[in-house]
XYZ file of C-alpha atoms in Angstrom:
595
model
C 162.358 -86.407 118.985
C 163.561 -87.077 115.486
C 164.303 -84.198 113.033
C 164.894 -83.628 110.029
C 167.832 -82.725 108.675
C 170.922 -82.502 110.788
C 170.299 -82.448 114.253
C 171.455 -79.563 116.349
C 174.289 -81.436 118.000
C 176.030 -83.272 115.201
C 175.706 -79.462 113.425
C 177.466 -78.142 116.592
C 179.377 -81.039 118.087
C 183.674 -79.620 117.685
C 182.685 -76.410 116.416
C 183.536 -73.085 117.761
C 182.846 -69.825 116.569
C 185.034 -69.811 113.848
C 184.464 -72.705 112.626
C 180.817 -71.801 113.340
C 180.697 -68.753 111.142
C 182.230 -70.662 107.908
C 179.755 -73.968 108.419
C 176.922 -71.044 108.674
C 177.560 -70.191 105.374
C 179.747 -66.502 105.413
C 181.752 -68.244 102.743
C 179.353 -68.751 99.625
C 176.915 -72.221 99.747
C 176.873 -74.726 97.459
C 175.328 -73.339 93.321
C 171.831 -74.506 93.033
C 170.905 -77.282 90.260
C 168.276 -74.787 88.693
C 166.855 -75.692 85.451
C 167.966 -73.691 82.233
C 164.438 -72.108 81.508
C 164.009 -71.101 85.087
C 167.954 -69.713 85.514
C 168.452 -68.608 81.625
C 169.108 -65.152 81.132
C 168.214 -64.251 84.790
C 170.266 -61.338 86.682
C 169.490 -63.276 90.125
C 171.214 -66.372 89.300
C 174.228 -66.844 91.357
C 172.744 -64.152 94.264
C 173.374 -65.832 97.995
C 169.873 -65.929 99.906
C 169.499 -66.429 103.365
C 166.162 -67.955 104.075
C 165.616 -67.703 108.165
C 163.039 -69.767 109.569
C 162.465 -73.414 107.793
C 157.996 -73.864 108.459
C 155.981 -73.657 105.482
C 156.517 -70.003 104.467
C 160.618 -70.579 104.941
C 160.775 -73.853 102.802
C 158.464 -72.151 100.474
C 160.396 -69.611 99.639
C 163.233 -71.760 99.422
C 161.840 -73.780 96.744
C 160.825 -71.095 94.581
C 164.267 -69.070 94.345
C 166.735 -72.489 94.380
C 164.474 -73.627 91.039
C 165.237 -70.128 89.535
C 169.015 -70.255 90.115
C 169.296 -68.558 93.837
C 172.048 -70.248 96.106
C 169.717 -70.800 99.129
C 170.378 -71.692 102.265
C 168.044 -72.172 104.788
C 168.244 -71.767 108.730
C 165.766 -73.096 111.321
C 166.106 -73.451 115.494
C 164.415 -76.036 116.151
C 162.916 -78.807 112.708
C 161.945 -78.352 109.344
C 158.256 -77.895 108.499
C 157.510 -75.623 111.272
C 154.206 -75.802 112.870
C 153.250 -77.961 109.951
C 155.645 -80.843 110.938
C 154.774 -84.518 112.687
C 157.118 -85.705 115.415
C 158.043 -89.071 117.237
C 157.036 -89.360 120.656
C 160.205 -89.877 122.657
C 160.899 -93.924 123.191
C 157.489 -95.680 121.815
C 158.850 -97.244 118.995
C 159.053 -101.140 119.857
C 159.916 -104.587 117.692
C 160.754 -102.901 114.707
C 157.922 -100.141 114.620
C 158.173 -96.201 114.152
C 157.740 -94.085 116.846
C 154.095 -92.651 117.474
C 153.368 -90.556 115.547
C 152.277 -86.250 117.087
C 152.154 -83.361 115.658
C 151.286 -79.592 116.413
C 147.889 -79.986 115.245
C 145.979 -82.235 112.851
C 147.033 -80.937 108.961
C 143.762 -79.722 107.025
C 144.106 -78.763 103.630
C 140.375 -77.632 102.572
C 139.980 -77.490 98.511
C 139.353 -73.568 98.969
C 143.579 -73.551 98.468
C 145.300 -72.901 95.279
C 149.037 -72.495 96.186
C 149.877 -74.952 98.615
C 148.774 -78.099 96.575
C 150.507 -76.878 93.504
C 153.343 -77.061 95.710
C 152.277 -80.272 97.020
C 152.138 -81.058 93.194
C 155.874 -80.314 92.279
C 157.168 -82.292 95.105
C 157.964 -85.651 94.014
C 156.486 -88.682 96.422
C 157.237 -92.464 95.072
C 154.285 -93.821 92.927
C 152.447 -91.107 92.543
C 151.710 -89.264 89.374
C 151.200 -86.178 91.405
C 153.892 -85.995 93.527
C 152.655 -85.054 96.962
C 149.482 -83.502 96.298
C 148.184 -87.500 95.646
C 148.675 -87.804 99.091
C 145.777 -85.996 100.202
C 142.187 -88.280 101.144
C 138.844 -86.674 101.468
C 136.801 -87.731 104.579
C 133.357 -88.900 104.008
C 131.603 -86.542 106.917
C 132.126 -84.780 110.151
C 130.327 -84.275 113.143
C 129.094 -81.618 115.273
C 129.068 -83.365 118.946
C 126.881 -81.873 121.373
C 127.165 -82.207 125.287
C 124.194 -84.195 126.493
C 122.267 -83.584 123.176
C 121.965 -85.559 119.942
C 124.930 -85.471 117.557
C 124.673 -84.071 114.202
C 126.512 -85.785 111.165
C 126.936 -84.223 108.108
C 128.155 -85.597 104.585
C 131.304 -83.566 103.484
C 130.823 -82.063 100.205
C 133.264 -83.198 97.043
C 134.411 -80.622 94.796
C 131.334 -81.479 92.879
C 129.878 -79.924 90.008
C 129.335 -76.301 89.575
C 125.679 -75.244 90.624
C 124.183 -72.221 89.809
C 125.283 -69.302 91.571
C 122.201 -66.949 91.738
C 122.146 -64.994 94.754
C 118.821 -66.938 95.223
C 120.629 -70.100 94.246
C 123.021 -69.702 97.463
C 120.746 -68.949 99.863
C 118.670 -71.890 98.847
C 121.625 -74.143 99.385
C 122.469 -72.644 102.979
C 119.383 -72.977 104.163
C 118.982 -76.574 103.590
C 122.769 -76.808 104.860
C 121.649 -75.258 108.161
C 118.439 -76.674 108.366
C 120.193 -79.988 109.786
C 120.767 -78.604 112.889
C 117.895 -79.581 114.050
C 117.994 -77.116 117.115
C 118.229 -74.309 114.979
C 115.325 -72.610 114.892
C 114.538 -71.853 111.090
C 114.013 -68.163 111.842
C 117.606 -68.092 112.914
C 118.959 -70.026 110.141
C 117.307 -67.767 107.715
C 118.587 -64.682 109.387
C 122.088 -65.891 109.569
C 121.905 -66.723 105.502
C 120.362 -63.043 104.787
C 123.819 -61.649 106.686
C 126.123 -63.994 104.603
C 124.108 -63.171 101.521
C 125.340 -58.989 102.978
C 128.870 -60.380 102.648
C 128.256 -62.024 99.583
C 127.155 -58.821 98.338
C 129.745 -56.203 99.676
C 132.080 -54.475 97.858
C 136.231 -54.966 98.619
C 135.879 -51.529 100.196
C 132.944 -51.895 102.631
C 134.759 -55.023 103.507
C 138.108 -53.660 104.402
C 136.403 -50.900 105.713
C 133.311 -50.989 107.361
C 133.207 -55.458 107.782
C 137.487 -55.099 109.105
C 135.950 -52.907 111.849
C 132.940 -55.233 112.811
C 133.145 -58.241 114.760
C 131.531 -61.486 113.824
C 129.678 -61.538 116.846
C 128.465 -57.550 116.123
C 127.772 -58.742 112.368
C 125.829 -62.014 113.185
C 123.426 -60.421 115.557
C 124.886 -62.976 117.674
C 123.912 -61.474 121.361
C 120.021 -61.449 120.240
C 120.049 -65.248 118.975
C 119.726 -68.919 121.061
C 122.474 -70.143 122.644
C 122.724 -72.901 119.842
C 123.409 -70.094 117.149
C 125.973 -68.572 119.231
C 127.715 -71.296 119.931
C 127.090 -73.112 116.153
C 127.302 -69.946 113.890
C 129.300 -67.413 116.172
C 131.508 -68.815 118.707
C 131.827 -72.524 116.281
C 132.837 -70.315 113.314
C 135.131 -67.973 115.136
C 137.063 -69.985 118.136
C 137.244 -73.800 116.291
C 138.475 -72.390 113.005
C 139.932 -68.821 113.295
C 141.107 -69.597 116.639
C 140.143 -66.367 118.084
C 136.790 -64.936 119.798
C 133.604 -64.202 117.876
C 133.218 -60.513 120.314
C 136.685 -59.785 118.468
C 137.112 -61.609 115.044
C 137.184 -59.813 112.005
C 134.000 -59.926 109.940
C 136.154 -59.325 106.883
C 138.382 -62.750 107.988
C 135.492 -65.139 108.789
C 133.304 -63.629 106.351
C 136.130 -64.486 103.257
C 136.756 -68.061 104.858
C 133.093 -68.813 104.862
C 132.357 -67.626 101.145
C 135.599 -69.652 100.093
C 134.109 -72.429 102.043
C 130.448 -71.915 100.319
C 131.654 -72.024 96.780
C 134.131 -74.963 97.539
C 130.889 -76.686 98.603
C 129.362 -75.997 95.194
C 131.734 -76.653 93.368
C 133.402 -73.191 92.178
C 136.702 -72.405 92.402
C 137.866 -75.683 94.369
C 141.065 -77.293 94.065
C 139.350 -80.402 95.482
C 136.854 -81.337 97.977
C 136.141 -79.348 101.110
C 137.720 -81.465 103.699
C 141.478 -83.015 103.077
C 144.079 -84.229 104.917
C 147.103 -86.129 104.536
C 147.281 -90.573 104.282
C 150.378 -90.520 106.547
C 152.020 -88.418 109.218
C 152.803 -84.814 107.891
C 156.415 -85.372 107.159
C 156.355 -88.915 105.823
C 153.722 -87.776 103.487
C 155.196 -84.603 102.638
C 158.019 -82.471 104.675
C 160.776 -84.941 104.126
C 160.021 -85.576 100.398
C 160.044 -81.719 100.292
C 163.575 -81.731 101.978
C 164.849 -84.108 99.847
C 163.984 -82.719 96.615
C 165.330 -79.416 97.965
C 168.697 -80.399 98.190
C 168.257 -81.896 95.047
C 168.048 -77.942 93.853
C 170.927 -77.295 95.570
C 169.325 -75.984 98.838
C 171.628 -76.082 102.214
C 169.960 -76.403 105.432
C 171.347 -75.497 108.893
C 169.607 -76.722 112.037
C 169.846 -75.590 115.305
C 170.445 -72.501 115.423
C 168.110 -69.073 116.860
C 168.182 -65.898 114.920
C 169.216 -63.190 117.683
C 168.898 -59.873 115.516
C 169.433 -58.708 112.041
C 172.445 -55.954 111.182
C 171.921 -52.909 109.616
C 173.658 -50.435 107.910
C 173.815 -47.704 104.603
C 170.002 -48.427 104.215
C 170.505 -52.596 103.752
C 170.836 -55.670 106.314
C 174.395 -56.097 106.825
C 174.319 -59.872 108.589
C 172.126 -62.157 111.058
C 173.329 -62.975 114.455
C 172.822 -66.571 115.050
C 173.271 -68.614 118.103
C 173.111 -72.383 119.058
C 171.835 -74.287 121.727
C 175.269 -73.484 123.459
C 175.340 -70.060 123.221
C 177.702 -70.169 120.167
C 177.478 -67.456 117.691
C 177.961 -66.775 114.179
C 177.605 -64.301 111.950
C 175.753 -64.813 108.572
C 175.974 -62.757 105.405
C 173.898 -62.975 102.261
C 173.255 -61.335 98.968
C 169.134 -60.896 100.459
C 167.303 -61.960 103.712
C 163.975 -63.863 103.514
C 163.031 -63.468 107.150
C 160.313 -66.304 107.825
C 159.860 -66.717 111.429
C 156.741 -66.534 112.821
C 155.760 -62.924 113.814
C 156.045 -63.275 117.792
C 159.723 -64.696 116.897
C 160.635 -61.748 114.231
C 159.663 -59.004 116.084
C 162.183 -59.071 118.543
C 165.393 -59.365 116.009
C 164.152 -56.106 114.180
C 166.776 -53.284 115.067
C 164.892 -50.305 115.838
C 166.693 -48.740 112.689
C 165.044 -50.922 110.882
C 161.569 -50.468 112.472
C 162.346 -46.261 111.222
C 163.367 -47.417 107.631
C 160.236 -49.262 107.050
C 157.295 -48.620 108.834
C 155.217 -51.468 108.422
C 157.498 -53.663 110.702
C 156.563 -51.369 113.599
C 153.009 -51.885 112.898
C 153.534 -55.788 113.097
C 154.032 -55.259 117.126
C 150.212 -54.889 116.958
C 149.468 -58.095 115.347
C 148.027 -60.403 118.163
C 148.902 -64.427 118.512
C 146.880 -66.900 121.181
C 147.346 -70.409 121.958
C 145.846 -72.787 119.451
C 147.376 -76.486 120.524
C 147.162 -80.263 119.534
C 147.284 -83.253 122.152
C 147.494 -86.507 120.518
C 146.075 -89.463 122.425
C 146.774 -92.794 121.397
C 144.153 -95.882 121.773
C 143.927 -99.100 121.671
C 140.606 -99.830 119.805
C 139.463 -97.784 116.957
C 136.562 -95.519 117.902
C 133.663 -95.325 116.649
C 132.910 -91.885 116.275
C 132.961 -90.280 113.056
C 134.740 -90.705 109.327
C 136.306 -87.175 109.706
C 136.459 -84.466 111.876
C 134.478 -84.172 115.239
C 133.901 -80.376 116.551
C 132.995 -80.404 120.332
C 130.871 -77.189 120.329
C 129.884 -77.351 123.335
C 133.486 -78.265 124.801
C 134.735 -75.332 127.329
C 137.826 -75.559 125.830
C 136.530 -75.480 122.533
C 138.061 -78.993 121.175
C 138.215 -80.268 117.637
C 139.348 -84.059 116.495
C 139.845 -86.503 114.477
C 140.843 -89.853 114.743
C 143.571 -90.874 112.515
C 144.297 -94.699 111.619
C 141.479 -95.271 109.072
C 142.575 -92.438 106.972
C 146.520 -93.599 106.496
C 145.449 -96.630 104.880
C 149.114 -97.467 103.467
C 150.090 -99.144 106.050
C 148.029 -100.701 109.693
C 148.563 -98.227 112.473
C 149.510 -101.158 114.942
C 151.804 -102.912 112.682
C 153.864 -99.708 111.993
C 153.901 -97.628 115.276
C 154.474 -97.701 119.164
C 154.812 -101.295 120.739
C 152.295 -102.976 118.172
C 149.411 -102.469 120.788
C 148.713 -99.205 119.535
C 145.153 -99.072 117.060
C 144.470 -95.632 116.539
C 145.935 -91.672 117.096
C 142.802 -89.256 118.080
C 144.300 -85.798 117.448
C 142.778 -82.785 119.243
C 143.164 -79.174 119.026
C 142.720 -77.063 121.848
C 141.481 -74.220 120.960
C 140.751 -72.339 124.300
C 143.250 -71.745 126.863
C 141.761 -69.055 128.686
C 138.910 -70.514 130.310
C 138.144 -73.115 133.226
C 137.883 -76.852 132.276
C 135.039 -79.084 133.539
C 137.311 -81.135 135.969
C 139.191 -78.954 137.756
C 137.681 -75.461 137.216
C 140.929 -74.107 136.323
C 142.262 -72.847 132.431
C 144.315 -74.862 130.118
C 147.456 -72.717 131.129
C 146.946 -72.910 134.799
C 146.782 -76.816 134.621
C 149.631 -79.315 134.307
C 150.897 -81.307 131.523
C 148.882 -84.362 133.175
C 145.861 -82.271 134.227
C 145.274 -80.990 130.657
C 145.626 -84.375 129.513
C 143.151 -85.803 132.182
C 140.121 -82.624 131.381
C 140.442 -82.780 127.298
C 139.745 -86.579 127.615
C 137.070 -85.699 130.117
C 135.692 -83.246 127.602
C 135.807 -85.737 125.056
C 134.116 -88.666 126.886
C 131.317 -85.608 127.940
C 130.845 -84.999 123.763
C 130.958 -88.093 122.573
C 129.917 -90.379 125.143
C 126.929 -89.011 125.829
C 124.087 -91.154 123.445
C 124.225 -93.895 125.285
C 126.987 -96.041 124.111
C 130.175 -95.668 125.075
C 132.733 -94.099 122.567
C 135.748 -93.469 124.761
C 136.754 -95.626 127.177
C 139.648 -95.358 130.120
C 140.780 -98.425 129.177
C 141.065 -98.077 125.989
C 143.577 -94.912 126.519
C 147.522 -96.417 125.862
C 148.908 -93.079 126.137
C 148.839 -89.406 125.687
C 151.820 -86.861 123.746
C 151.143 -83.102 124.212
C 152.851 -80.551 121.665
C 156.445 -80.169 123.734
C 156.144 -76.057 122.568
C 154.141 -75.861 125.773
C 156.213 -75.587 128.803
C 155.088 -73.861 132.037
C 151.870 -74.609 132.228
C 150.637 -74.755 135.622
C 152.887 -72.156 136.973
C 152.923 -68.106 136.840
C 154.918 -68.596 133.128
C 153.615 -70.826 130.651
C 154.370 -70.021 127.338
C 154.320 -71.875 124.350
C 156.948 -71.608 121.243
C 154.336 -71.962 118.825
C 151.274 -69.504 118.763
C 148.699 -68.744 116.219
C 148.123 -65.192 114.554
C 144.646 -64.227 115.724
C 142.090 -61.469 113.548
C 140.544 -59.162 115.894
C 139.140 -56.226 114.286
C 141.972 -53.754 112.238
C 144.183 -56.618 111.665
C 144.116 -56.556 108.190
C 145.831 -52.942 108.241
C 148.650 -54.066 110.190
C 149.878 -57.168 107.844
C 152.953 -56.148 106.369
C 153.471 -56.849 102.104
C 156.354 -59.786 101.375
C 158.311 -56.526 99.758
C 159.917 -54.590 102.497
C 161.720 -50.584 102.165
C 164.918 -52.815 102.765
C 166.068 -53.184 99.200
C 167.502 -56.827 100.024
C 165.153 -58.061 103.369
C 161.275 -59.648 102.369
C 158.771 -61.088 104.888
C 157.340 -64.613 104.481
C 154.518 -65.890 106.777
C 151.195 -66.394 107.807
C 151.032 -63.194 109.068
C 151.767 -61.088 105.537
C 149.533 -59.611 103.764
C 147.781 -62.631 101.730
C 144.847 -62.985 99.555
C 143.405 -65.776 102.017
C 144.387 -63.271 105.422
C 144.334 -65.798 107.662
C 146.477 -67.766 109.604
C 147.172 -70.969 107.678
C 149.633 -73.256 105.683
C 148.055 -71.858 102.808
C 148.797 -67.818 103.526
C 152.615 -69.497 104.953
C 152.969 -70.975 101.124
C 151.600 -67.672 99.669
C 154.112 -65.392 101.508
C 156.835 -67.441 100.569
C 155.521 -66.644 96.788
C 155.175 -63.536 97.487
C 158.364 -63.238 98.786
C 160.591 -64.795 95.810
C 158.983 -62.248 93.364
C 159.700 -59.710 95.305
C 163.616 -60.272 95.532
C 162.915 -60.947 91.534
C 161.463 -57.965 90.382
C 163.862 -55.876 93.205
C 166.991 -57.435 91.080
C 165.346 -57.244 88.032
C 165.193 -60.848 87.133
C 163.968 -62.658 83.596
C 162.843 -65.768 85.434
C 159.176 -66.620 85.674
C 157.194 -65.059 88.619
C 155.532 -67.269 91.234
C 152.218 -67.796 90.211
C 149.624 -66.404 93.270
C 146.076 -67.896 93.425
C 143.499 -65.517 94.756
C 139.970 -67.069 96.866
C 138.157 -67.249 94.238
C 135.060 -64.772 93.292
C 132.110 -65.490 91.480
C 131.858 -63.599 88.223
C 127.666 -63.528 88.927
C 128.106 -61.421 92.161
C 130.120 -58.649 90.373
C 127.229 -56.341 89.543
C 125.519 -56.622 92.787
C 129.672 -55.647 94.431
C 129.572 -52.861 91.668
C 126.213 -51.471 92.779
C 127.480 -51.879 96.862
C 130.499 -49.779 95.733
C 128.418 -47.284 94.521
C 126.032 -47.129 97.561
C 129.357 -47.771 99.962
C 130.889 -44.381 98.460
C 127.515 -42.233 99.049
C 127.514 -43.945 102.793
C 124.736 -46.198 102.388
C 124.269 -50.026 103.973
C 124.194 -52.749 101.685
C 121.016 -52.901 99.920
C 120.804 -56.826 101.830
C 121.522 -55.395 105.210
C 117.814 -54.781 107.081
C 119.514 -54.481 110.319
């Protein structure tokens, strides 16, 4: 699998752990190339940073404190970009041809973000007048496939022009939104728009309060509805896009995505259309140009190695305990510690006197993670299915996909990867891993590699194959690549390197803040405390913000803060959110909420 940066055996190869602990970076790394506005006059410039953990949040991080003078350097285990990064599938490159291309999971970068794609902005790509960011292609629609029932299509919003935004307004526009689904009976579709228009409505207290404490599936009415609102409003909302269960999700989480995701659709507060995604592979279109231009600022990156644990002592972290794939270890010291691995990974390398010096890292072991995984499977005729994404509602294992060729238009998908036979990459995320399949009755984690392979393109052909033509076809299927963080599957111990923070209720009041009681150790992540608070690239890229100003204002810096983009909130709503405050306080429902 190609990585990038160095690879964890030339880092290694001749080294032992002397020489280990001065190519780690105990002696000072290389001065950052920061520009004199950003590094003029500031008391940070010339500070060491460790950065541990090199995914979105890490690199983030990275970016913002080399440009204001910090000498960064940056460690990851495994390859840069994290759970954001594309891979090669081992040996399919032929005649000249990149590998295949895989990844994690298909990259989706909605227009409800603000920080990420001014980011993607200030990374510089060949040709393109806004760097990275002019990488990113709308698709035209996506589809809601139905098991042995008519498809539904649906245009995909642009950022569009602003509409009103009466109350009245947005329940006009939801209705007609869900009276597509043809199934849906309109007494259902109208109740589900009242409860949004609750949310709409509800103060910030009632919803980290009272909404934090509900579940979507409580807050919905869900267990009184058809099965096609359940599965389209509750369990489609909740399992395809949060990646955790309607009977648990957080009302407050899917409730803030979903009012993002309604204003994005008319036109407030968008950074672009609703639906985006990336013209190439992830890290030809943006992780390697974001590499690059980190070095550029002076950034050092060391690959292949595992934190272990953090060192502690007089009230600061005195070190990190690293370790390669050969059990080599090194010690690294720093001025400040940006810890961003992914919570399950952090947790473990928290001394305990840590854990008593600040509090909110104990209450991080109650943050909850689940399997949310992509299988990529390559074909060799372009489907016909949809121009965007396809959600399998009615998929047991709760699929969503998208085929990839006609949206990396740069360059022909045969003519650049695999052995030249190769027409298109259908990308699926599996969402469910806890219940049985259709094929062989048994879960995603109690299957094989080949078995999981065999019932999510059994799934597929059962979605999307079912209107009388065929979509899908066996012979049509060149080959199959599933995410190699997966490993024991189909045996007592699977586990999988790369899990997904999940929002059951009371999550929110476990997220830890960036700034930590440790005057030189921050948190970066999808799992700190974000405006967005929920797992995504977007929260990652906000940490990492978060995180820089942080070790700023705790060194009492002069260079310019990170700017942080809240969801955005329309002004009209305010005096119906004052007037919920004021009925909130004297314990009252919603004025909206008629049970």
């Amino acid at each position: 699998m190609a990585r990038t940066g160095s690879t964890r055996r030339t880092f290694v190869a001749g080294t032992a752990a002397v020489g280990a602990a001065a190519a780690l970076g105990v002696e000072a790394p290389v001065a950052s190339a920061a520009t004199g506005t950003e590094a003029a006059g500031t008391t940070a410039v010339g500070q060491s940073v460790a950065v541990l953990g090199g995914g979105v949040a890490g690199l983030t991080a990275a970016h913002e404190l080399a440009e204001r003078g910090l000498r960064v350097t940056l460690y990851e285990r495994r390859a840069l970009g994290g759970k954001a990064r594309s891979m090669d599938v081992p040996d399919s490159a032929k005649g000249g041809r990149r590998p295949l291309p895989a990844e994690h999971g298909f990259r989706f970068i909605p227009g409800i973000y603000h920080n990420l794609p001014d980011t993607l902005r200030r990374i510089p790509f060949p040709g393109n007048a806004h760097g990275v960011w002019d990488n990113l292609v709308a698709p035209k629609e996506m589809m809601f496939a139905r098991t042995g029932q008519e498809d539904l299509r649906l245009p995909m919003p642009g950022a569009g022009t602003p509409q009103p935004l009466t109350l009245d307004d947005i329940r006009r526009a939801l209705t007609g939104l869900l009276g597509t689904f043809q199934r849906l009976p309109a007494r259902e579709a109208a109740y589900f728009v009242d409860r949004l228009a609750v949310f709409l409505t509800s103060c910030q207290e009632r919803r980290d309060n009272q909404w934090e404490s509900t579940p979507w599936w409580t807050f919905t009415r869900a267990a009184r509805m058809s099965y096609d609102y359940q599965r389209i409003l509750a369990v489609g909302v909740t399992r395809n896009i949060v990646a955790t269960k309607a009977e648990e999700a957080s009302t407050r989480t899917v409730g803030s995505l979903l009012e993002a995701f309604v204003f994005n659709a008319l036109g407030r507060g968008a950074d672009g259309p609703l639906d985006r995604i990336l013209n190439a592979p992830t890290n030809e279109a943006w992780i390697d140009p974001w590499v690059t231009q980190l070095r550029g600022l002076g950034v050092e990156f060391k690959v292949g190695w595992t934190v272990r644990d953090f060192t502690y002592g007089g009230g600061r972290v005195t070190g990190v305990r690293v370790e390669d794939d050969g059990g080599t270890a090194a010690m690294v010291t720093a001025d400040h510690y940006v810890c961003a691995l992914p919570v399950e990974h952090a947790r473990p390398a928290w001394s305990a006197a840590m854990r008593a010096a600040d509090p909110q890292l104990g209450r991080c072991d109650q943050l909850r993670t689940d399997w949310m995984t992509g299988i990529q499977f390559y074909l060799t005729e372009r489907p016909d299915i949809v121009h965007g994404h396809v959600d399998c509602i009615d998929s047991p294992w709760s699929l969503t996909a998208i085929a990839q060729a006609e949206h990396w238009p740069q360059r022909p998908f045969a003519a650049a990867y695999g052995d030249g036979t190769v027409a298109d990459c259908l990308s699926v995320d599996i969402s469910e891993w806890d219940k049985p399949g259709m094929l062989y009755g048994k879960t995603a984690k109690q299957c094989t590699r080949d078995e999981v392979a065999r019932e999510v393109w059994a799934q597929l052909k059962a979605a999307l194959n079912d209107t009388g033509r065929t979509v899908l076809s066996d012979s049509g299927l060149h080959s199959w690549f599933l995410d190699p963080g997966v490993s024991g599957i189909g045996t007592p111990d699977p586990h999988n390197e790369d899990e997904l923070l999940i929002h059951p209720t009371g999550t929110f009041h476990n997220r830890p803040t960036a700034a930590t009681r440790i005057p030189n150790f921050y948190l970066a992540g999808d799992y700190v405390a974000v405006p967005i608070d929920l797992a995504t690239m977007e929260g990652a890229n906000t940490s990492g913000r978060l995180a820089a100003n942080a070790l700023l204002d705790r060194v009492g810096s002069t260079a310019p803060r990170c700017t942080v983009t809240p969801l955005y909130s329309a002004p009209e709503l305010d005096l119906l959110k004052a007037t919920d405050r004021l009925r909130y306080r004297l314990g009252l429902p919603n004025a909206f909420d008629l049970g």
